[in-house]
Short mmCIF file of C-alpha atoms and ligand atoms in Angstrom, two decimals:
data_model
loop_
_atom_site.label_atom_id
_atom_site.label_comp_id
_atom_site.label_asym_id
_atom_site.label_seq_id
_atom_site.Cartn_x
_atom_site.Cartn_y
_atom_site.Cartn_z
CA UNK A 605 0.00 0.00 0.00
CA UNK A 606 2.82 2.18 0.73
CA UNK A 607 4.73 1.57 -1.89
CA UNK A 608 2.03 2.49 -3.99
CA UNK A 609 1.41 5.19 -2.72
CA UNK A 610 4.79 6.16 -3.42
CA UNK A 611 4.40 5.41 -7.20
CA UNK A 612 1.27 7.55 -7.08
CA UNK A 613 2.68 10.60 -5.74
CA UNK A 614 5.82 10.02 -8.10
CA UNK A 615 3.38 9.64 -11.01
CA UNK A 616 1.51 12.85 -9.75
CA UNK A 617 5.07 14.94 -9.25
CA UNK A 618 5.90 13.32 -13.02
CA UNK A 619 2.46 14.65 -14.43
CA UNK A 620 3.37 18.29 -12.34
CA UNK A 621 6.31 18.75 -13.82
CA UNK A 622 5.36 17.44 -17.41
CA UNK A 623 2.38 20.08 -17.03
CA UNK A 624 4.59 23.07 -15.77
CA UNK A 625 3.01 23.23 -12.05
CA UNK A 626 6.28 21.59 -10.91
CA UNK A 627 7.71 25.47 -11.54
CA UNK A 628 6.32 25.99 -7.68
CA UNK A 629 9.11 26.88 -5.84
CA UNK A 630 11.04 29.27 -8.20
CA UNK A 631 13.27 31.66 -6.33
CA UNK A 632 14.88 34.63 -8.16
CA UNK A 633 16.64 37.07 -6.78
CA UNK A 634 16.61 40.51 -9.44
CA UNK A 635 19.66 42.72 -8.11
CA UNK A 636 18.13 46.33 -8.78
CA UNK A 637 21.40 49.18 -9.51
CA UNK A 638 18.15 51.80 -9.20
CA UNK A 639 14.70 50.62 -7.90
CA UNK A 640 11.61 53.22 -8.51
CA UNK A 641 9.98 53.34 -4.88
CA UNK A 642 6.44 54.45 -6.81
CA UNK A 643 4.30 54.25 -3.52
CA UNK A 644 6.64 56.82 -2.08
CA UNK A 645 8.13 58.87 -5.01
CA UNK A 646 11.93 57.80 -4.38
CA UNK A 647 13.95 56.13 -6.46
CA UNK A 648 16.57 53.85 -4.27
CA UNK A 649 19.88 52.61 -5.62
CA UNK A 650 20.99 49.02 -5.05
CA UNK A 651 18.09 46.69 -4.28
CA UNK A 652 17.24 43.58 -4.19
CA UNK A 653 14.25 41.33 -4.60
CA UNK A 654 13.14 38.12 -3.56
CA UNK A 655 10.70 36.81 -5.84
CA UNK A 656 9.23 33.66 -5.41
CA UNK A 657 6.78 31.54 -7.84
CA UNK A 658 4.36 34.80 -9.08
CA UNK A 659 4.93 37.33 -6.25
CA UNK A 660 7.66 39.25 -4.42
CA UNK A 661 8.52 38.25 -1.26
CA UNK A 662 10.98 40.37 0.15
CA UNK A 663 12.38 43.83 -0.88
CA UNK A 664 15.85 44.89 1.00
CA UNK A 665 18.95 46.65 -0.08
CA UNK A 666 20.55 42.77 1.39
CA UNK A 667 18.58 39.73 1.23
CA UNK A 668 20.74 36.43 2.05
CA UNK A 669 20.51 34.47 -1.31
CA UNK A 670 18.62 31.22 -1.17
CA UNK A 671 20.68 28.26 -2.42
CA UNK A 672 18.24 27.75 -4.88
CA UNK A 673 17.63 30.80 -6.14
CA UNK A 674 17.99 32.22 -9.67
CA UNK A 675 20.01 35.45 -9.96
CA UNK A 676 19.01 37.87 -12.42
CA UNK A 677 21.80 41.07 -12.51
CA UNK A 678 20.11 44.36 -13.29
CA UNK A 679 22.94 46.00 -11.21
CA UNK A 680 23.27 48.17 -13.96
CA UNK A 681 19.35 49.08 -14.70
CA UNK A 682 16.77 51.09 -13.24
CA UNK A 683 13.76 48.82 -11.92
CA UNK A 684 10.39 49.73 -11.78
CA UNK A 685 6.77 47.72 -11.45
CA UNK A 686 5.39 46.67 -14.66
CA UNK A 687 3.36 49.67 -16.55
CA UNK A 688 -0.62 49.37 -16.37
CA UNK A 689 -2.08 51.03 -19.68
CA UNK A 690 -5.64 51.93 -18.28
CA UNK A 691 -7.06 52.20 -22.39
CA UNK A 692 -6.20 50.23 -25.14
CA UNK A 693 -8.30 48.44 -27.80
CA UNK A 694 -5.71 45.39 -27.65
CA UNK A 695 -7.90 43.65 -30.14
CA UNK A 696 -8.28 46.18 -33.05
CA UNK A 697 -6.28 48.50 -34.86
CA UNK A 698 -7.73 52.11 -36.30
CA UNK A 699 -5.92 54.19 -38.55
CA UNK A 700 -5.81 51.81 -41.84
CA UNK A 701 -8.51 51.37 -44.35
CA UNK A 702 -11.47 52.95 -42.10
CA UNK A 703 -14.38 51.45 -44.39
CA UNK A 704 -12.37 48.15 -45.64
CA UNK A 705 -12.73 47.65 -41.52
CA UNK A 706 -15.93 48.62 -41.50
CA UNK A 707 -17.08 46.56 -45.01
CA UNK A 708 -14.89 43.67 -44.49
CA UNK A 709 -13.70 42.70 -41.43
CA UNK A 710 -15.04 40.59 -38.86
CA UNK A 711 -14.55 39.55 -35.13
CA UNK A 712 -12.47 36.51 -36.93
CA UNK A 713 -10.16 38.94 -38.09
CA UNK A 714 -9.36 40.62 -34.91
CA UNK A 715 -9.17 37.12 -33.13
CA UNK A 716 -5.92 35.98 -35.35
CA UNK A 717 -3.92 39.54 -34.64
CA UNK A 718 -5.18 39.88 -30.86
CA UNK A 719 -2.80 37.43 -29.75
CA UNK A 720 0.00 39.48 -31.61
CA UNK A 721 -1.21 42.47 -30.19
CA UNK A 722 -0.81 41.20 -26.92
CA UNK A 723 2.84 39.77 -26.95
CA UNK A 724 3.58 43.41 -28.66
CA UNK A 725 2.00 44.79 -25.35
CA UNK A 726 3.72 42.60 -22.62
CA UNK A 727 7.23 42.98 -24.52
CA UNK A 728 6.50 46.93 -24.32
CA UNK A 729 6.94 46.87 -20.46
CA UNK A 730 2.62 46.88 -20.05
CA UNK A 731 2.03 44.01 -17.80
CA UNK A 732 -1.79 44.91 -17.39
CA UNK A 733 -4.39 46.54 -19.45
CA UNK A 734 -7.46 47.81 -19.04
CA UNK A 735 -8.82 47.00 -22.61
CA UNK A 736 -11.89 49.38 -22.89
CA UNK A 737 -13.82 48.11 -26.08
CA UNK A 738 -13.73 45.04 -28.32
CA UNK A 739 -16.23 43.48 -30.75
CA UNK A 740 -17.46 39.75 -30.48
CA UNK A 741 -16.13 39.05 -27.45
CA UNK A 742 -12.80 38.32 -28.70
CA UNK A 743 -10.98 40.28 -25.36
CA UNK A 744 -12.89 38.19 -23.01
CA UNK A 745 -11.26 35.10 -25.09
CA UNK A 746 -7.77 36.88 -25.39
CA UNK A 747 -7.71 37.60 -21.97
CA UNK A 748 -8.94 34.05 -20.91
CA UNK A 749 -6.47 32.80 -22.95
CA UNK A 750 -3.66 34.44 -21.50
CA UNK A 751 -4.48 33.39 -17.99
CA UNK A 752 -4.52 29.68 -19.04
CA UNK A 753 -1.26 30.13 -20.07
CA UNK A 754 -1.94 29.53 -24.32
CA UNK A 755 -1.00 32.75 -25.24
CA UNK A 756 1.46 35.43 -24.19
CA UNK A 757 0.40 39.05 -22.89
CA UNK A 758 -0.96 41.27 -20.14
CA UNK A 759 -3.10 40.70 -17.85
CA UNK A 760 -6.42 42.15 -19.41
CA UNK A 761 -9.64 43.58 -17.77
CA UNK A 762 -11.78 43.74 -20.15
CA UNK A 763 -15.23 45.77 -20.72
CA UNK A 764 -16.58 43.88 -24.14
CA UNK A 765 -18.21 46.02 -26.09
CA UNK A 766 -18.37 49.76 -25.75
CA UNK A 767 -22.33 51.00 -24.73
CA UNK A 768 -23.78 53.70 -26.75
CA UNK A 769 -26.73 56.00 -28.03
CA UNK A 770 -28.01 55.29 -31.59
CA UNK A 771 -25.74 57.85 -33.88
CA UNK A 772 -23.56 58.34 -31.28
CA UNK A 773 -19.57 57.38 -31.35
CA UNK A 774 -20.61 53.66 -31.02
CA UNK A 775 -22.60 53.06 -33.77
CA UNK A 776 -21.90 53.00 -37.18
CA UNK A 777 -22.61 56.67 -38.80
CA UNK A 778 -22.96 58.31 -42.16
CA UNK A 779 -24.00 55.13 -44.03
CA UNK A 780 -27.81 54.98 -45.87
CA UNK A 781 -29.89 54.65 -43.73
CA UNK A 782 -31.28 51.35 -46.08
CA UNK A 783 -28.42 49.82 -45.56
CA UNK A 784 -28.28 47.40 -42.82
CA UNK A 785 -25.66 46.01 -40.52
CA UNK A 786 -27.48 44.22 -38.23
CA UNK A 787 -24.96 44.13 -35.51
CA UNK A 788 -26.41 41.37 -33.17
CA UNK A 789 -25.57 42.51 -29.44
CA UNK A 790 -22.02 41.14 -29.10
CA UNK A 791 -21.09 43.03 -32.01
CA UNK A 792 -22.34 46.56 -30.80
CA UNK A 793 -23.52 47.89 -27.54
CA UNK A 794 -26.40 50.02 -29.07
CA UNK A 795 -28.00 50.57 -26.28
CA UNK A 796 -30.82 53.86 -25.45
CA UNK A 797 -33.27 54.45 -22.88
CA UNK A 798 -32.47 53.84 -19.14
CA UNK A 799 -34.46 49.98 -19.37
CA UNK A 800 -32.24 49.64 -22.38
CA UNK A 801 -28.58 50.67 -20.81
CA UNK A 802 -29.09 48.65 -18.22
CA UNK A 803 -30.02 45.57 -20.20
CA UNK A 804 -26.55 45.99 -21.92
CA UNK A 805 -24.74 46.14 -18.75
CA UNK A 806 -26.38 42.87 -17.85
CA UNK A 807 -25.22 41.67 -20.87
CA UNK A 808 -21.67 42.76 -20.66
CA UNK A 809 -21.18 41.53 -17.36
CA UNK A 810 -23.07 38.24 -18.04
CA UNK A 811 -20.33 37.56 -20.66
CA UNK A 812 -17.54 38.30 -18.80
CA UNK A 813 -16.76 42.44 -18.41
CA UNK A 814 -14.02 43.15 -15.46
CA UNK A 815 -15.26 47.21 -16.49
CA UNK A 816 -18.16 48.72 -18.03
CA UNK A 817 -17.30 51.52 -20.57
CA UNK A 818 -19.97 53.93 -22.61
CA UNK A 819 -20.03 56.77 -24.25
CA UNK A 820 -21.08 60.17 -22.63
CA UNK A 821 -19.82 62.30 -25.72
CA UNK A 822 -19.38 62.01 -29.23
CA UNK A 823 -15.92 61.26 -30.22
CA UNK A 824 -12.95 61.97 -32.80
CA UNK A 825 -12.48 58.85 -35.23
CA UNK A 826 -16.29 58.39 -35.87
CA UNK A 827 -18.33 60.23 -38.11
CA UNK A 828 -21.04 62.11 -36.28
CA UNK A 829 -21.03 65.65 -36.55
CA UNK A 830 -20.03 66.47 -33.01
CA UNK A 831 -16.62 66.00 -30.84
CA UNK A 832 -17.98 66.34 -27.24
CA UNK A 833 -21.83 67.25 -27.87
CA UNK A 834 -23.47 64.55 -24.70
CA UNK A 835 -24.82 61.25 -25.91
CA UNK A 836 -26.84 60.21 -23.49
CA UNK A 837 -29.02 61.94 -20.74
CA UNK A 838 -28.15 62.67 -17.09
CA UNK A 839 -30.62 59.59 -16.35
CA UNK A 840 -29.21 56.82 -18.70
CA UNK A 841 -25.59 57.85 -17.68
CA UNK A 842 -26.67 57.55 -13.78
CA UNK A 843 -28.69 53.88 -14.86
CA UNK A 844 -25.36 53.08 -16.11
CA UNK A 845 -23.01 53.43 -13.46
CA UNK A 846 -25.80 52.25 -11.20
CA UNK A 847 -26.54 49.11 -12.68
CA UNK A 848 -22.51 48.46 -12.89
CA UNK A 849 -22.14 49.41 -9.66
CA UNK A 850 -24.92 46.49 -8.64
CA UNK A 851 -23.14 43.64 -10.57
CA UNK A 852 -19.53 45.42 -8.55
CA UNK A 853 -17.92 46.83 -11.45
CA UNK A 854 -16.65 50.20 -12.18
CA UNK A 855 -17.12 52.48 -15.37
CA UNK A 856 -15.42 54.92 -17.64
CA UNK A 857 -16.93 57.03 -19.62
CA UNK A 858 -15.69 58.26 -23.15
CA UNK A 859 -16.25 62.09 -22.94
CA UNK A 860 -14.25 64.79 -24.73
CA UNK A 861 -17.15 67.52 -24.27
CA UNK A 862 -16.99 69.54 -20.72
CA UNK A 863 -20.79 69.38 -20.13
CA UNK A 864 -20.45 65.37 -21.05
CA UNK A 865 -17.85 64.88 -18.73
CA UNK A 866 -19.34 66.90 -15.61
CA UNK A 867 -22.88 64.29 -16.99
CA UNK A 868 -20.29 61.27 -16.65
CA UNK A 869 -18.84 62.77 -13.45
CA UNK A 870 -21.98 63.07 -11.81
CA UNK A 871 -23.01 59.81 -12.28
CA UNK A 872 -20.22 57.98 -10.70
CA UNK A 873 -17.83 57.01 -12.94
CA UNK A 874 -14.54 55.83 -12.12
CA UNK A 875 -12.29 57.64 -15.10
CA UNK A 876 -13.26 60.14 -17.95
CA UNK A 877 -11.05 58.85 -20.67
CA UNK A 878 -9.81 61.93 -23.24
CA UNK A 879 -11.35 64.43 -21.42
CA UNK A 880 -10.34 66.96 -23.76
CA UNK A 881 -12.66 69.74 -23.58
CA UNK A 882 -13.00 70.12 -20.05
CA UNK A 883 -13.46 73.23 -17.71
CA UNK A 884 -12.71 74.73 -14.74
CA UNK A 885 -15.52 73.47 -13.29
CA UNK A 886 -15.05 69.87 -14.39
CA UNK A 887 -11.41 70.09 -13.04
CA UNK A 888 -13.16 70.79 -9.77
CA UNK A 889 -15.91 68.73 -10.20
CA UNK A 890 -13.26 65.73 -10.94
CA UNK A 891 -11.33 66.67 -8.09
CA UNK A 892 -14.06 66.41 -5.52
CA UNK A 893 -15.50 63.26 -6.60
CA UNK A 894 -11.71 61.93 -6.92
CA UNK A 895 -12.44 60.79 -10.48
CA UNK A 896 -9.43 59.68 -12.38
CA UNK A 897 -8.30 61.22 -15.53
CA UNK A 898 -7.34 58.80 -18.70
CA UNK A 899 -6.06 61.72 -21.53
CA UNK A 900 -4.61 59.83 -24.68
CA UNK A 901 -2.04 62.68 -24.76
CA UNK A 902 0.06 60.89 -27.48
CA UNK A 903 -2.25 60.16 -30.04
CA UNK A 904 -2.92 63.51 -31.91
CA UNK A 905 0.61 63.34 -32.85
CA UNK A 906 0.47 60.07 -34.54
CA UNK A 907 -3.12 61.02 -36.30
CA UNK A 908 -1.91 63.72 -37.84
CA UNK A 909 1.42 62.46 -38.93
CA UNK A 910 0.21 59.35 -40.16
CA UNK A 911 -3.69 59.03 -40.80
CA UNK A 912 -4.15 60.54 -44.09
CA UNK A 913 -1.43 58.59 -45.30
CA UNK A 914 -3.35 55.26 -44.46
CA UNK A 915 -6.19 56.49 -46.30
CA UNK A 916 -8.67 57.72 -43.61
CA UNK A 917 -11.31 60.01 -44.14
CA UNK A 918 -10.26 63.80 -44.35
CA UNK A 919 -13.76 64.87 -42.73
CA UNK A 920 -12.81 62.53 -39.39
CA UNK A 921 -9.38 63.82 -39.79
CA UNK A 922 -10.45 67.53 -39.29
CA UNK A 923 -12.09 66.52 -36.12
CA UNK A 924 -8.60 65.65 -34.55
CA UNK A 925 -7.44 68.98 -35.47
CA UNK A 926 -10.25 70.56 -32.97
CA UNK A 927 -9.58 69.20 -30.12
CA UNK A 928 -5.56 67.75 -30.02
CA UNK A 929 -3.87 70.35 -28.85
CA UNK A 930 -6.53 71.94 -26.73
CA UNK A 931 -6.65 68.10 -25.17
CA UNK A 932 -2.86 68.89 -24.05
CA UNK A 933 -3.75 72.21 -22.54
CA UNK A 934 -6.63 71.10 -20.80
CA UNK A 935 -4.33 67.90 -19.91
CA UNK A 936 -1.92 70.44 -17.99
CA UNK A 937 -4.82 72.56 -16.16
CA UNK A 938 -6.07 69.48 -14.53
CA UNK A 939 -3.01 67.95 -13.78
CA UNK A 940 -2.02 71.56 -12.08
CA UNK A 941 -5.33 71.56 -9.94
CA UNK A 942 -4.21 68.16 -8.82
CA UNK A 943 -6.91 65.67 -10.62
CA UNK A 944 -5.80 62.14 -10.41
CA UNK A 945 -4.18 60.98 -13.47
CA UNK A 946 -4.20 57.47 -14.87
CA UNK A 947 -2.20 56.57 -18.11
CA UNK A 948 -4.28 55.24 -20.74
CA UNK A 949 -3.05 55.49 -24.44
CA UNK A 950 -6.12 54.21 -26.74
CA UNK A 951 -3.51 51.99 -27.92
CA UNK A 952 -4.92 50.50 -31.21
CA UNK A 953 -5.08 54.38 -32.68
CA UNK A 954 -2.00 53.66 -33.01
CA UNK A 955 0.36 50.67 -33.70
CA UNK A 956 0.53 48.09 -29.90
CA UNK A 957 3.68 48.02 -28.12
CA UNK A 958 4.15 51.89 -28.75
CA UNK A 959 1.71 52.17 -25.24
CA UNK A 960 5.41 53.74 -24.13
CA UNK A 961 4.68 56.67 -25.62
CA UNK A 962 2.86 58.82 -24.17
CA UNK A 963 5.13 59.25 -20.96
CA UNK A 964 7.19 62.27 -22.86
CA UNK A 965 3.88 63.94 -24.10
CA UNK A 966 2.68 63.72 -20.17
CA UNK A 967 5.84 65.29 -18.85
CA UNK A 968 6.05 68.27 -21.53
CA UNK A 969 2.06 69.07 -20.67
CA UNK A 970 2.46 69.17 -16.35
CA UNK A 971 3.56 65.81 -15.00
CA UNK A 972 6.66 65.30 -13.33
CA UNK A 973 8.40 62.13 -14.36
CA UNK A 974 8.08 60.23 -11.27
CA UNK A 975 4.24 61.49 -11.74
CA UNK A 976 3.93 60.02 -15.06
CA UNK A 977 5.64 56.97 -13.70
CA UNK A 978 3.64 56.80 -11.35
CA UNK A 979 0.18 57.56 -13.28
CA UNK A 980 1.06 54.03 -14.59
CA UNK A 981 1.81 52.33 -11.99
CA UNK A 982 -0.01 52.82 -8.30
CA UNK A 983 -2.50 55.05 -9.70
CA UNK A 984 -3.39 52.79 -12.77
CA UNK A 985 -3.74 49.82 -10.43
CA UNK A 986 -5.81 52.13 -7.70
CA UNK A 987 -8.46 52.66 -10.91
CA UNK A 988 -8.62 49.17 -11.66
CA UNK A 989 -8.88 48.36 -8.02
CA UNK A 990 -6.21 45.96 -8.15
CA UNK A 991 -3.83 47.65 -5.80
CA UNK A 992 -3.58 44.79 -3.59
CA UNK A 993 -2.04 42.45 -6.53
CA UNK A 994 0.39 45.08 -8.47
CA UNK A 995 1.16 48.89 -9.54
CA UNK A 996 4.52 48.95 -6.48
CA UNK A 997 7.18 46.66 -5.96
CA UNK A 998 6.24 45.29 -2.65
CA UNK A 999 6.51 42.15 -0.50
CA UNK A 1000 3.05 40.65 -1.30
CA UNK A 1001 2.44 41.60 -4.81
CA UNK A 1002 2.48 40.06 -8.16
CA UNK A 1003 5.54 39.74 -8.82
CA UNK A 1004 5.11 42.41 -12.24
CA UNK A 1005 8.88 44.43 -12.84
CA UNK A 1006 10.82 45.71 -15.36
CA UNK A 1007 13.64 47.73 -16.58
CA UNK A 1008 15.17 50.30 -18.52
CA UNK A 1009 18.97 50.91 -18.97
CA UNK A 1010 19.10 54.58 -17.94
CA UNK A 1011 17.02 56.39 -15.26
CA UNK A 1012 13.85 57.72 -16.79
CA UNK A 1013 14.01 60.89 -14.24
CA UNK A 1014 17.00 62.36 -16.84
CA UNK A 1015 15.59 61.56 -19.96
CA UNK A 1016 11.62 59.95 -19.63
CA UNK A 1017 12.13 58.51 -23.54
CA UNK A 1018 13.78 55.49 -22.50
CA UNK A 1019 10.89 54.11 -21.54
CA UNK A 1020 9.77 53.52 -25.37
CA UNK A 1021 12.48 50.98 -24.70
CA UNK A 1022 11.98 48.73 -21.82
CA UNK A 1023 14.47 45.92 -21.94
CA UNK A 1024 13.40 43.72 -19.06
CA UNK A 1025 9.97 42.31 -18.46
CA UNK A 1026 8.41 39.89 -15.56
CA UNK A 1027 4.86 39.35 -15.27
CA UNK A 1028 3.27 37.05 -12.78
CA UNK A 1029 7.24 35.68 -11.76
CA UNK A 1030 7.60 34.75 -15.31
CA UNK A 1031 10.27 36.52 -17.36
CA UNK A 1032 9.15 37.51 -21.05
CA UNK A 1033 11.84 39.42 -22.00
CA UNK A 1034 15.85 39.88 -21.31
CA UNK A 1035 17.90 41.58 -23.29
N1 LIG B 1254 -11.02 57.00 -29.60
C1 LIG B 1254 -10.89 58.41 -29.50
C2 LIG B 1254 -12.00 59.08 -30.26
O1 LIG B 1254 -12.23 58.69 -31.37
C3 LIG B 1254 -9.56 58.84 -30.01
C4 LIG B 1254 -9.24 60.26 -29.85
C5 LIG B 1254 -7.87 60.54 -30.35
N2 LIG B 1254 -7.52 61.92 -30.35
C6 LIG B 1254 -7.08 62.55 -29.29
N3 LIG B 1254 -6.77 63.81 -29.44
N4 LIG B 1254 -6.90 62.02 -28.16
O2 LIG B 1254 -12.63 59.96 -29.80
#
């Protein structure tokens, strides 16, 4: 009996290791040369970390090295936790053919470049996204997928589709009106009326939304007349956020019009993402209800270099052209009145893996580097609520880290370039 009990747990420690499990027990040790303290704004010089299986167990300028333990020298880097993009559209790509997308393309499409997307993401230093719109459920399945282990990227939290008025940024605008789409639900969150927002919410979150996102203004790369005119009432923006709230989710709300964003304010939500037109009194309004800020700060540069050489339409074109730079300016004012900021890129306006970015278009507009640093980091994870499991390098945590060969507070670029990556204990990249 004993015996075979030994064969049994020999077969079982065979199977383990044959299925990766038998990986329990990894002990690294990552020698730091500069460590970014994000939680307290300091960046320490000669650190080490004790990382064991997916989390970090000990952080100390001397740990005593286990015998077992893999070294990984970084002596000569600058360490920081892994970068939380709090907007990207991991599984699409705008800026190309805008109506061979629209004409031709299907969720199938985006399925077989998500993946690609992803690793483009991870490699980028972004070990967790906050993916804020996807058709056909294809970032529930990416995401899935990458927790099981089948494919490699961030970790995702997901919102499915995006919710939206009929005509507004969400739907499909400037077609005949005889021609039909017929987007069943997965493929568009159409959704009006405060019965009818809340039935979408159900939806989302019955097929697997971490985050609810909707639209409280019109938007740039879209076709309706407006940039930030509201798209829904006070009422189906408060149903909204209410009937999230219920199922324990947070939202954000697209909104690049000031009264829009003092609607989407009002309501609840967690983040205004662009929030280019805002005012004075939205600043304060933000500031008082301690809603975060998302600003895709970057991505008026790469429109208007690049877009009308892909082909896009001229007439969506000229909508960029209202509100970039005023974005930056407005960017700056709420960043001086002391808004929270969260980094979010709307990566997928442009090309994944850039999500880097944005950090030198957030330092020239208000943000100190360690700010912008940390607008990725602690403050990204204290929007997705996930401060307990990442965003610092702490005992405790996932262990999610990185590096860059210089220190990003001389020259913030070199974080286009991140050369190290470990997500979840696991390293993805070492160059
Ligand atoms: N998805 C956004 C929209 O279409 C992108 C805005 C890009 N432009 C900008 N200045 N941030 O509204």
């Amino acid at each position: 009996m004993k015996l075979l009990l030994k064969i049994g747990s020999a077969f079982l420690l065979f199977i383990l290791s044959a299925t990766g499990f038998a990986q329990k027990n990894n002990t690294t040790i990552i020698k730091a040369g500069k460590l970014i303290d994000v939680e307290n704004g300091k960046v320490l010089v000669n650190q080490m970390i004790l990382v064991r299986n997916d989390s970090i167990i000990q952080v100390a300028s001397r740990i005593n090295i286990p015998k077992e333990a893999t070294i990984i020298d970084l002596s000569k880097y600058t360490v920081m936790p892994g970068f939380i993009d709090c907007h990207t559209h991991i599984t699409g790509q705008t800026g190309g053919d805008y109506y061979g997308t629209i004409f031709r393309k299907t969720p199938v499409d985006f399925a077989i470049t998500a993946p690609i997307n992803a690793k483009k993401t991870l490699e980028a230093g972004f070990t967790s996204v906050r993916d804020l719109g996807s058709v056909g459920l294809v970032d529930i399945a990416l995401r899935n997928a990458i927790n099981n282990g089948d494919v490699v990227g961030p970790n995702i939290y997901a919102a499915t589709v995006f919710i939206g008025s009929t005509g507004s940024h969400g739907d499909l605008n400037g077609f005949s009106p005889y021609l039909s789409f017929n987007q069943p639900k997965g493929l568009s969150g159409i959704a009006n009326g405060v019965e009818g927002v809340r039935e979408q919410v159900r939806y989302n979150v019955k097929n697997g939304a971490d985050v609810i996102k909707f639209g409280a203004s019109a938007g740039v790369l879209s076709e309706e007349e407006s940039v930030g005119g509201p798209q829904y009432t006070q009422e189906e923006m408060n149903a909204i956020v209410s009937e999230a709230k219920m199922w324990g989710k947070k939202t954000a709300a697209h909104a690049h019009g000031a009264e829009a964003i003092k609607m989407a304010v009002l309501a609840g939500v967690a983040s205004i993402e662009h929030g280019s037109l805002i005012d004075a009194e939205g600043i304060q309004l933000m500031k008082a209800n301690g809603t975060y800020l998302v600003s895709d700060v970057y991505d008026d540069e790469y429109i208007l270099s690049e877009y009308a050489k892909l082909g896009f339409p001229e007439k969506i074109i000229n909508k960029e052209k209202m509100v970039g730079q005023l974005q930056r300016e407005n960017f700056q004012k709420a960043v001086e009145a002391g808004v929270k900021i969260a980094y979010g890129t709307d990566a997928g306006v442009y090309p994944h893996g850039w999500n880097g970015k944005q950090f030198k278009w957030m330092t020239r507009y208000g943000l100190s580097p360690m700010a912008a640093i940390q607008s990725a980091t602690i403050n990204a994870a204290d929007l997705l609520g996930i401060k307990d499991k990442t965003g610092s390098i702490k005992a405790g945590k996932k262990a999610d880290i990185i590096a860059v060969i210089t220190n990003p507070m001389d020259d913030i670029t070199i974080l286009e370039q991140v050369q190290f990556v470990m997500k979840n204990g696991v390293v993805y990249k070492n160059n």
